[in-house]
Amino acid sequence: MAAARPIFVVAGVGAGSGTGASTARLFSKNGYRVAVIARGADRAKKLADEINSSGGEAAGFGTSDYAYKSILSVMDEIKSFKWPSTQQPAQIRAALWNAGNSVFNQFLDVSEDDLNLSLQSNVQGPFAFSRQAVLSFRDNELDERGKRGTLLFTGATASTRGNTWTSAVAAGKFGLRSLSQSLAKEFGKENIHVAHTIIDGIILTERTIARHSNMPKAQFEENADARLNPDSIAEAYFYLANQDRSAWTWELDLRPAHEKW
Ligand SMILES: *[C@@H]1O[C@H](CO)[C@@H](O)[C@H](O)[C@H]1NC(C)=O
Ligand SMILES: *[C@@H]1O[C@H](CO)[C@@H](O)[C@H](O)[C@H]1NC(C)=O
């Protein structure tokens, strides 16, 4: 039987210019089908269309929020999705949780809603996503690297350090990191690879370019020493997904060359 074409699931692609979208494009170029989960069907479809029209195969799945039940059900849709181009069974082989609604605010200005959003996108949503990914990986045979699947999480500086303005985001990101570590230990023995990244610095996206529009381009946008390129983060994710079982990473940190840390 021909090997099934692997599926890469990514949750959280923003407006299509950041880490989630870059990683989707890279996995697609490397032969994966891509299932895109985004808040809002339009965003998901936009990236899926782009990948389809550049020769890949992608499908978009919208969700209204990152609540536990919403993520369980969007993952069910992905699992039962019929990819039109092939008779081969579809296998989810890699999944990335890249969503995270982060409110940066002084503690006394953090509302209950801000807290809910952070916990939903960094803890509850990822719990549901992980459950579905692990159950799906369990059905896979070992691949040539001795794995059933790779589950990836995007963390941040706030995953290990609280600071002024980060009470809400750090509470969520600490939770995400501890989830990933617990899963890595519980499912490593089933050859399921779980990895967490700490992105320590500003990622170059349409949003961060807009936010730094008062800075000379030479200091931010065009200064490769000063910010993270989402395409470079994508390469790190692809590398993690391709590590073999004898030497794999739980946590990787990434920062630009000139980051002060
Ligand atoms: C992209 O291709 C897939 C698979 O062939 C198809 O199901 C889908 O409708 C296409 N477009 C989008 C936006 O998903
Ligand atoms: C926050 O979440 C809790 C528990 O799910 C819910 O009871 C509460 O109404 C939510 N608060 C807001 C402001 O949405």
mmCIF file of C-alpha atoms and ligand atoms in Angstrom:
data_model
loop_
_atom_site.group_PDB
_atom_site.id
_atom_site.type_symbol
_atom_site.label_atom_id
_atom_site.label_comp_id
_atom_site.label_asym_id
_atom_site.label_seq_id
_atom_site.Cartn_x
_atom_site.Cartn_y
_atom_site.Cartn_z
ATOM 1 C CA MET A 1 0.000 0.000 0.000
ATOM 2 C CA ALA A 2 1.274 3.467 -0.854
ATOM 3 C CA ALA A 3 2.164 5.562 2.146
ATOM 4 C CA ALA A 4 -0.576 7.951 3.123
ATOM 5 C CA ARG A 5 0.149 11.587 2.457
ATOM 6 C CA PRO A 6 0.643 13.197 5.860
ATOM 7 C CA ILE A 7 -1.563 15.980 7.159
ATOM 8 C CA PHE A 8 -0.263 18.960 9.094
ATOM 9 C CA VAL A 9 -2.847 20.727 11.261
ATOM 10 C CA VAL A 10 -2.167 24.298 12.321
ATOM 11 C CA ALA A 11 -4.323 26.363 14.677
ATOM 12 C CA GLY A 12 -3.805 30.113 14.697
ATOM 13 C CA VAL A 13 -2.764 31.761 11.440
ATOM 14 C CA GLY A 14 -3.662 35.373 12.152
ATOM 15 C CA ALA A 15 -4.000 37.438 9.024
ATOM 16 C CA GLY A 16 -1.676 35.105 7.108
ATOM 17 C CA SER A 17 1.646 36.860 7.611
ATOM 18 C CA GLY A 18 2.967 35.221 10.780
ATOM 19 C CA THR A 19 4.338 31.988 12.188
ATOM 20 C CA GLY A 20 1.264 29.796 11.652
ATOM 21 C CA ALA A 21 0.920 30.742 7.991
ATOM 22 C CA SER A 22 4.667 30.442 7.255
ATOM 23 C CA THR A 23 4.725 27.018 8.875
ATOM 24 C CA ALA A 24 1.671 25.927 6.872
ATOM 25 C CA ARG A 25 3.384 26.994 3.631
ATOM 26 C CA LEU A 26 6.608 25.184 4.493
ATOM 27 C CA PHE A 27 4.915 21.904 5.435
ATOM 28 C CA SER A 28 2.882 22.155 2.241
ATOM 29 C CA LYS A 29 6.029 22.583 0.126
ATOM 30 C CA ASN A 30 7.352 19.453 1.787
ATOM 31 C CA GLY A 31 4.451 17.264 0.774
ATOM 32 C CA TYR A 32 1.997 17.654 3.626
ATOM 33 C CA ARG A 33 -1.653 18.396 3.217
ATOM 34 C CA VAL A 34 -2.520 21.299 5.456
ATOM 35 C CA ALA A 35 -5.628 21.737 7.612
ATOM 36 C CA VAL A 36 -5.863 25.355 8.712
ATOM 37 C CA ILE A 37 -7.820 26.281 11.849
ATOM 38 C CA ALA A 38 -8.472 29.966 12.351
ATOM 39 C CA ARG A 39 -10.875 32.179 14.191
ATOM 40 C CA GLY A 40 -13.252 32.961 11.386
ATOM 41 C CA ALA A 41 -13.805 30.780 8.326
ATOM 42 C CA ASP A 42 -12.602 33.608 6.070
ATOM 43 C CA ARG A 43 -9.096 33.658 7.464
ATOM 44 C CA ALA A 44 -8.829 29.911 7.278
ATOM 45 C CA LYS A 45 -10.091 29.862 3.710
ATOM 46 C CA LYS A 46 -7.807 32.679 2.603
ATOM 47 C CA LEU A 47 -4.666 30.780 3.563
ATOM 48 C CA ALA A 48 -6.019 27.463 2.275
ATOM 49 C CA ASP A 49 -6.796 29.094 -1.086
ATOM 50 C CA GLU A 50 -3.323 30.562 -1.274
ATOM 51 C CA ILE A 51 -1.705 27.185 -0.565
ATOM 52 C CA ASN A 52 -3.980 25.447 -3.070
ATOM 53 C CA SER A 53 -3.185 27.950 -5.760
ATOM 54 C CA SER A 54 0.548 27.583 -5.258
ATOM 55 C CA GLY A 55 0.359 23.850 -5.910
ATOM 56 C CA GLY A 56 -0.270 22.528 -2.414
ATOM 57 C CA GLU A 57 -3.366 21.025 -0.910
ATOM 58 C CA ALA A 58 -5.051 22.748 1.976
ATOM 59 C CA ALA A 59 -8.464 23.129 3.516
ATOM 60 C CA GLY A 60 -9.684 25.778 5.923
ATOM 61 C CA PHE A 61 -11.696 25.201 9.094
ATOM 62 C CA GLY A 62 -13.133 28.182 10.925
ATOM 63 C CA THR A 63 -13.926 28.332 14.610
ATOM 64 C CA SER A 64 -15.669 31.144 16.442
ATOM 65 C CA ASP A 65 -13.453 30.809 19.518
ATOM 66 C CA TYR A 66 -10.868 28.581 21.158
ATOM 67 C CA ALA A 67 -13.201 27.085 23.753
ATOM 68 C CA TYR A 68 -12.655 23.421 24.575
ATOM 69 C CA LYS A 69 -15.809 22.214 22.804
ATOM 70 C CA SER A 70 -15.198 24.351 19.729
ATOM 71 C CA ILE A 71 -11.744 22.882 19.256
ATOM 72 C CA LEU A 72 -12.918 19.317 19.830
ATOM 73 C CA SER A 73 -15.493 19.778 17.116
ATOM 74 C CA VAL A 74 -13.258 21.511 14.581
ATOM 75 C CA MET A 75 -10.745 18.671 15.019
ATOM 76 C CA ASP A 76 -13.557 16.170 14.387
ATOM 77 C CA GLU A 77 -14.320 17.989 11.137
ATOM 78 C CA ILE A 78 -10.682 17.700 10.116
ATOM 79 C CA LYS A 79 -10.517 14.015 10.965
ATOM 80 C CA SER A 80 -13.555 13.213 8.865
ATOM 81 C CA PHE A 81 -12.697 15.570 5.994
ATOM 82 C CA LYS A 82 -12.544 13.837 2.601
ATOM 83 C CA TRP A 83 -9.553 15.108 0.684
ATOM 84 C CA PRO A 84 -10.734 15.063 -2.901
ATOM 85 C CA SER A 85 -7.519 14.346 -4.761
ATOM 86 C CA THR A 86 -6.750 10.908 -3.488
ATOM 87 C CA GLN A 87 -7.952 7.501 -2.380
ATOM 88 C CA GLN A 88 -5.225 7.214 0.217
ATOM 89 C CA PRO A 89 -6.178 7.346 3.855
ATOM 90 C CA ALA A 90 -5.413 10.646 5.481
ATOM 91 C CA GLN A 91 -3.126 10.651 8.476
ATOM 92 C CA ILE A 92 -2.458 13.556 10.762
ATOM 93 C CA ARG A 93 1.298 13.405 11.356
ATOM 94 C CA ALA A 94 2.034 16.858 12.721
ATOM 95 C CA ALA A 95 0.012 19.484 14.557
ATOM 96 C CA LEU A 96 0.916 22.975 15.727
ATOM 97 C CA TRP A 97 -0.955 25.037 18.303
ATOM 98 C CA ASN A 98 0.040 28.572 17.407
ATOM 99 C CA ALA A 99 -3.011 30.460 18.645
ATOM 100 C CA GLY A 100 -2.793 32.724 21.648
ATOM 101 C CA ASN A 101 -4.834 35.772 22.447
ATOM 102 C CA SER A 102 -2.568 37.787 24.551
ATOM 103 C CA VAL A 103 -3.567 40.886 26.360
ATOM 104 C CA PHE A 104 -0.659 42.904 27.664
ATOM 105 C CA ASN A 105 -1.915 45.124 30.418
ATOM 106 C CA GLN A 106 -1.193 46.198 33.958
ATOM 107 C CA PHE A 107 -2.709 43.777 36.421
ATOM 108 C CA LEU A 108 -5.429 46.117 37.704
ATOM 109 C CA ASP A 109 -6.589 46.730 34.132
ATOM 110 C CA VAL A 110 -6.916 43.043 33.245
ATOM 111 C CA SER A 111 -10.623 42.211 32.937
ATOM 112 C CA GLU A 112 -12.273 38.861 33.440
ATOM 113 C CA ASP A 113 -12.759 38.750 29.710
ATOM 114 C CA ASP A 114 -9.019 39.292 29.078
ATOM 115 C CA LEU A 115 -8.245 36.478 31.485
ATOM 116 C CA ASN A 116 -10.771 34.162 29.845
ATOM 117 C CA LEU A 117 -9.356 34.853 26.406
ATOM 118 C CA SER A 118 -5.829 34.082 27.526
ATOM 119 C CA LEU A 119 -6.835 30.887 29.322
ATOM 120 C CA GLN A 120 -9.050 29.771 26.472
ATOM 121 C CA SER A 121 -6.449 30.224 23.768
ATOM 122 C CA ASN A 122 -3.455 29.054 25.797
ATOM 123 C CA VAL A 123 -4.916 26.315 27.994
ATOM 124 C CA GLN A 124 -8.435 25.111 27.229
ATOM 125 C CA GLY A 125 -8.187 25.147 23.426
ATOM 126 C CA PRO A 126 -4.778 23.425 23.464
ATOM 127 C CA PHE A 127 -6.095 20.733 25.850
ATOM 128 C CA ALA A 128 -8.818 19.853 23.337
ATOM 129 C CA PHE A 129 -6.425 20.126 20.380
ATOM 130 C CA SER A 130 -3.900 17.849 22.080
ATOM 131 C CA ARG A 131 -6.516 15.286 22.995
ATOM 132 C CA GLN A 132 -7.636 15.025 19.391
ATOM 133 C CA ALA A 133 -4.101 15.025 18.007
ATOM 134 C CA VAL A 134 -2.911 12.294 20.376
ATOM 135 C CA LEU A 135 -5.947 10.092 19.641
ATOM 136 C CA SER A 136 -5.283 10.537 15.955
ATOM 137 C CA PHE A 137 -1.529 9.855 16.189
ATOM 138 C CA ARG A 138 -2.256 6.619 18.048
ATOM 139 C CA ASP A 139 -3.776 5.194 14.856
ATOM 140 C CA ASN A 140 -0.579 5.851 12.883
ATOM 141 C CA GLU A 141 2.150 3.327 12.226
ATOM 142 C CA LEU A 142 5.651 4.406 13.158
ATOM 143 C CA ASP A 143 7.143 6.490 10.361
ATOM 144 C CA GLU A 144 10.719 6.152 9.111
ATOM 145 C CA ARG A 145 11.898 8.257 12.064
ATOM 146 C CA GLY A 146 10.210 6.021 14.574
ATOM 147 C CA LYS A 147 7.384 8.403 15.360
ATOM 148 C CA ARG A 148 3.630 8.326 15.264
ATOM 149 C CA GLY A 149 3.296 12.069 15.170
ATOM 150 C CA THR A 150 4.637 15.421 16.343
ATOM 151 C CA LEU A 151 2.682 17.886 18.444
ATOM 152 C CA LEU A 152 4.128 21.412 18.527
ATOM 153 C CA PHE A 153 3.298 24.440 20.649
ATOM 154 C CA THR A 154 4.261 28.087 20.266
ATOM 155 C CA GLY A 155 5.313 29.646 23.551
ATOM 156 C CA ALA A 156 6.829 32.994 24.382
ATOM 157 C CA THR A 157 9.150 34.741 26.791
ATOM 158 C CA ALA A 158 6.113 34.818 29.101
ATOM 159 C CA SER A 159 6.126 30.983 29.185
ATOM 160 C CA THR A 160 8.851 31.054 31.833
ATOM 161 C CA ARG A 161 8.901 34.617 33.111
ATOM 162 C CA GLY A 162 6.224 36.890 34.465
ATOM 163 C CA ASN A 163 6.669 40.608 34.132
ATOM 164 C CA THR A 164 4.838 43.877 34.482
ATOM 165 C CA TRP A 165 2.005 43.871 31.898
ATOM 166 C CA THR A 166 2.089 40.073 31.463
ATOM 167 C CA SER A 167 -0.082 38.673 34.260
ATOM 168 C CA ALA A 168 -2.789 37.476 31.848
ATOM 169 C CA VAL A 169 -0.525 36.233 29.080
ATOM 170 C CA ALA A 170 1.994 34.587 31.414
ATOM 171 C CA ALA A 171 -0.767 32.735 33.278
ATOM 172 C CA GLY A 172 -1.845 31.257 29.952
ATOM 173 C CA LYS A 173 1.629 30.621 28.546
ATOM 174 C CA PHE A 174 2.922 28.968 31.734
ATOM 175 C CA GLY A 175 -0.109 26.684 31.467
ATOM 176 C CA LEU A 176 0.622 25.868 27.833
ATOM 177 C CA ARG A 177 4.235 25.034 28.603
ATOM 178 C CA SER A 178 3.335 22.741 31.480
ATOM 179 C CA LEU A 179 0.730 21.012 29.322
ATOM 180 C CA SER A 180 3.344 20.369 26.650
ATOM 181 C CA GLN A 181 5.813 18.984 29.189
ATOM 182 C CA SER A 182 3.219 16.689 30.744
ATOM 183 C CA LEU A 183 2.229 15.405 27.303
ATOM 184 C CA ALA A 184 5.850 14.916 26.255
ATOM 185 C CA LYS A 185 6.392 12.658 29.251
ATOM 186 C CA GLU A 186 3.104 10.791 29.032
ATOM 187 C CA PHE A 187 3.163 10.103 25.288
ATOM 188 C CA GLY A 188 6.874 9.814 24.547
ATOM 189 C CA LYS A 189 6.568 6.168 25.398
ATOM 190 C CA GLU A 190 4.048 5.814 22.578
ATOM 191 C CA ASN A 191 6.522 7.447 20.163
ATOM 192 C CA ILE A 192 4.516 10.652 20.037
ATOM 193 C CA HIS A 193 6.866 13.623 20.003
ATOM 194 C CA VAL A 194 5.739 16.755 21.831
ATOM 195 C CA ALA A 195 7.805 19.931 21.555
ATOM 196 C CA HIS A 196 7.427 23.474 22.836
ATOM 197 C CA THR A 197 9.182 26.560 21.517
ATOM 198 C CA ILE A 198 9.907 29.759 23.337
ATOM 199 C CA ILE A 199 9.834 32.625 20.903
ATOM 200 C CA ASP A 200 11.870 35.325 22.586
ATOM 201 C CA GLY A 201 11.543 38.483 20.573
ATOM 202 C CA ILE A 202 9.297 40.281 18.142
ATOM 203 C CA ILE A 203 8.119 38.322 15.138
ATOM 204 C CA LEU A 204 7.971 40.197 11.844
ATOM 205 C CA THR A 205 4.305 40.217 10.779
ATOM 206 C CA GLU A 206 1.971 42.754 9.210
ATOM 207 C CA ARG A 207 0.779 43.603 12.701
ATOM 208 C CA THR A 208 4.214 44.189 14.225
ATOM 209 C CA ILE A 209 5.296 46.196 11.173
ATOM 210 C CA ALA A 210 2.257 48.432 11.699
ATOM 211 C CA ARG A 211 3.055 48.714 15.398
ATOM 212 C CA HIS A 212 6.645 49.790 14.644
ATOM 213 C CA SER A 213 5.728 52.110 11.798
ATOM 214 C CA ASN A 214 7.256 55.083 13.604
ATOM 215 C CA MET A 215 10.673 53.373 13.633
ATOM 216 C CA PRO A 216 13.046 53.606 10.654
ATOM 217 C CA LYS A 217 12.795 50.415 8.587
ATOM 218 C CA ALA A 218 16.516 49.873 9.052
ATOM 219 C CA GLN A 219 15.945 49.433 12.784
ATOM 220 C CA PHE A 220 13.161 46.880 12.675
ATOM 221 C CA GLU A 221 11.582 45.680 9.456
ATOM 222 C CA GLU A 222 14.808 45.425 7.492
ATOM 223 C CA ASN A 223 17.069 44.577 10.397
ATOM 224 C CA ALA A 224 17.358 40.784 10.399
ATOM 225 C CA ASP A 225 19.355 40.954 13.634
ATOM 226 C CA ALA A 226 16.488 42.574 15.520
ATOM 227 C CA ARG A 227 13.362 40.507 14.850
ATOM 228 C CA LEU A 228 12.302 36.956 14.122
ATOM 229 C CA ASN A 229 11.390 36.037 10.571
ATOM 230 C CA PRO A 230 8.323 33.754 10.610
ATOM 231 C CA ASP A 231 9.812 31.706 7.754
ATOM 232 C CA SER A 232 12.817 30.967 9.960
ATOM 233 C CA ILE A 233 10.571 29.905 12.843
ATOM 234 C CA ALA A 234 8.776 27.632 10.353
ATOM 235 C CA GLU A 235 12.091 25.961 9.507
ATOM 236 C CA ALA A 236 12.644 25.250 13.189
ATOM 237 C CA TYR A 237 9.197 23.625 13.401
ATOM 238 C CA PHE A 238 9.898 21.524 10.339
ATOM 239 C CA TYR A 239 13.192 20.454 11.850
ATOM 240 C CA LEU A 240 11.457 19.426 15.093
ATOM 241 C CA ALA A 241 8.886 17.390 13.171
ATOM 242 C CA ASN A 242 11.729 15.584 11.404
ATOM 243 C CA GLN A 243 13.813 14.677 14.434
ATOM 244 C CA ASP A 244 14.081 10.959 14.940
ATOM 245 C CA ARG A 245 13.183 9.118 18.093
ATOM 246 C CA SER A 246 16.741 8.698 19.312
ATOM 247 C CA ALA A 247 17.384 12.411 19.778
ATOM 248 C CA TRP A 248 14.405 14.645 19.987
ATOM 249 C CA THR A 249 13.776 17.996 21.615
ATOM 250 C CA TRP A 250 11.122 18.937 24.107
ATOM 251 C CA GLU A 251 11.920 22.646 24.245
ATOM 252 C CA LEU A 252 13.636 24.948 21.812
ATOM 253 C CA ASP A 253 14.185 28.664 22.253
ATOM 254 C CA LEU A 254 14.503 31.048 19.337
ATOM 255 C CA ARG A 255 15.565 34.671 19.358
ATOM 256 C CA PRO A 256 17.162 37.123 16.944
ATOM 257 C CA ALA A 257 20.921 37.574 17.117
ATOM 258 C CA HIS A 258 20.779 40.968 18.807
ATOM 259 C CA GLU A 259 18.041 40.188 21.326
ATOM 260 C CA LYS A 260 18.965 41.250 24.869
ATOM 261 C CA TRP A 261 18.038 38.405 27.202
HETATM 262 C C1 LIG B 1 -8.262 23.473 -1.665
HETATM 263 O O1 LIG B 1 -8.110 22.114 -2.036
HETATM 264 C C2 LIG B 1 -8.834 21.205 -1.211
HETATM 265 C C3 LIG B 1 -8.416 19.823 -1.545
HETATM 266 O O2 LIG B 1 -8.331 19.585 -2.915
HETATM 267 C C4 LIG B 1 -10.322 21.462 -1.352
HETATM 268 O O3 LIG B 1 -11.055 20.580 -0.573
HETATM 269 C C5 LIG B 1 -10.593 22.878 -0.938
HETATM 270 O O4 LIG B 1 -11.957 23.199 -1.103
HETATM 271 C C6 LIG B 1 -9.730 23.866 -1.708
HETATM 272 N N1 LIG B 1 -9.927 25.221 -1.212
HETATM 273 C C7 LIG B 1 -10.073 25.598 0.069
HETATM 274 C C8 LIG B 1 -10.188 27.043 0.327
HETATM 275 O O5 LIG B 1 -10.126 24.862 1.007
HETATM 276 C C1 LIG B 2 -15.204 33.646 31.890
HETATM 277 O O1 LIG B 2 -15.303 32.241 31.920
HETATM 278 C C2 LIG B 2 -16.131 31.761 32.960
HETATM 279 C C3 LIG B 2 -16.005 30.246 33.013
HETATM 280 O O2 LIG B 2 -16.072 29.696 31.747
HETATM 281 C C4 LIG B 2 -17.554 32.249 32.739
HETATM 282 O O3 LIG B 2 -18.387 31.792 33.778
HETATM 283 C C5 LIG B 2 -17.554 33.762 32.703
HETATM 284 O O4 LIG B 2 -18.840 34.257 32.412
HETATM 285 C C6 LIG B 2 -16.565 34.277 31.688
HETATM 286 N N1 LIG B 2 -16.472 35.720 31.811
HETATM 287 C C7 LIG B 2 -16.566 36.566 30.793
HETATM 288 C C8 LIG B 2 -16.428 38.009 31.133
HETATM 289 O O5 LIG B 2 -16.767 36.188 29.655
#
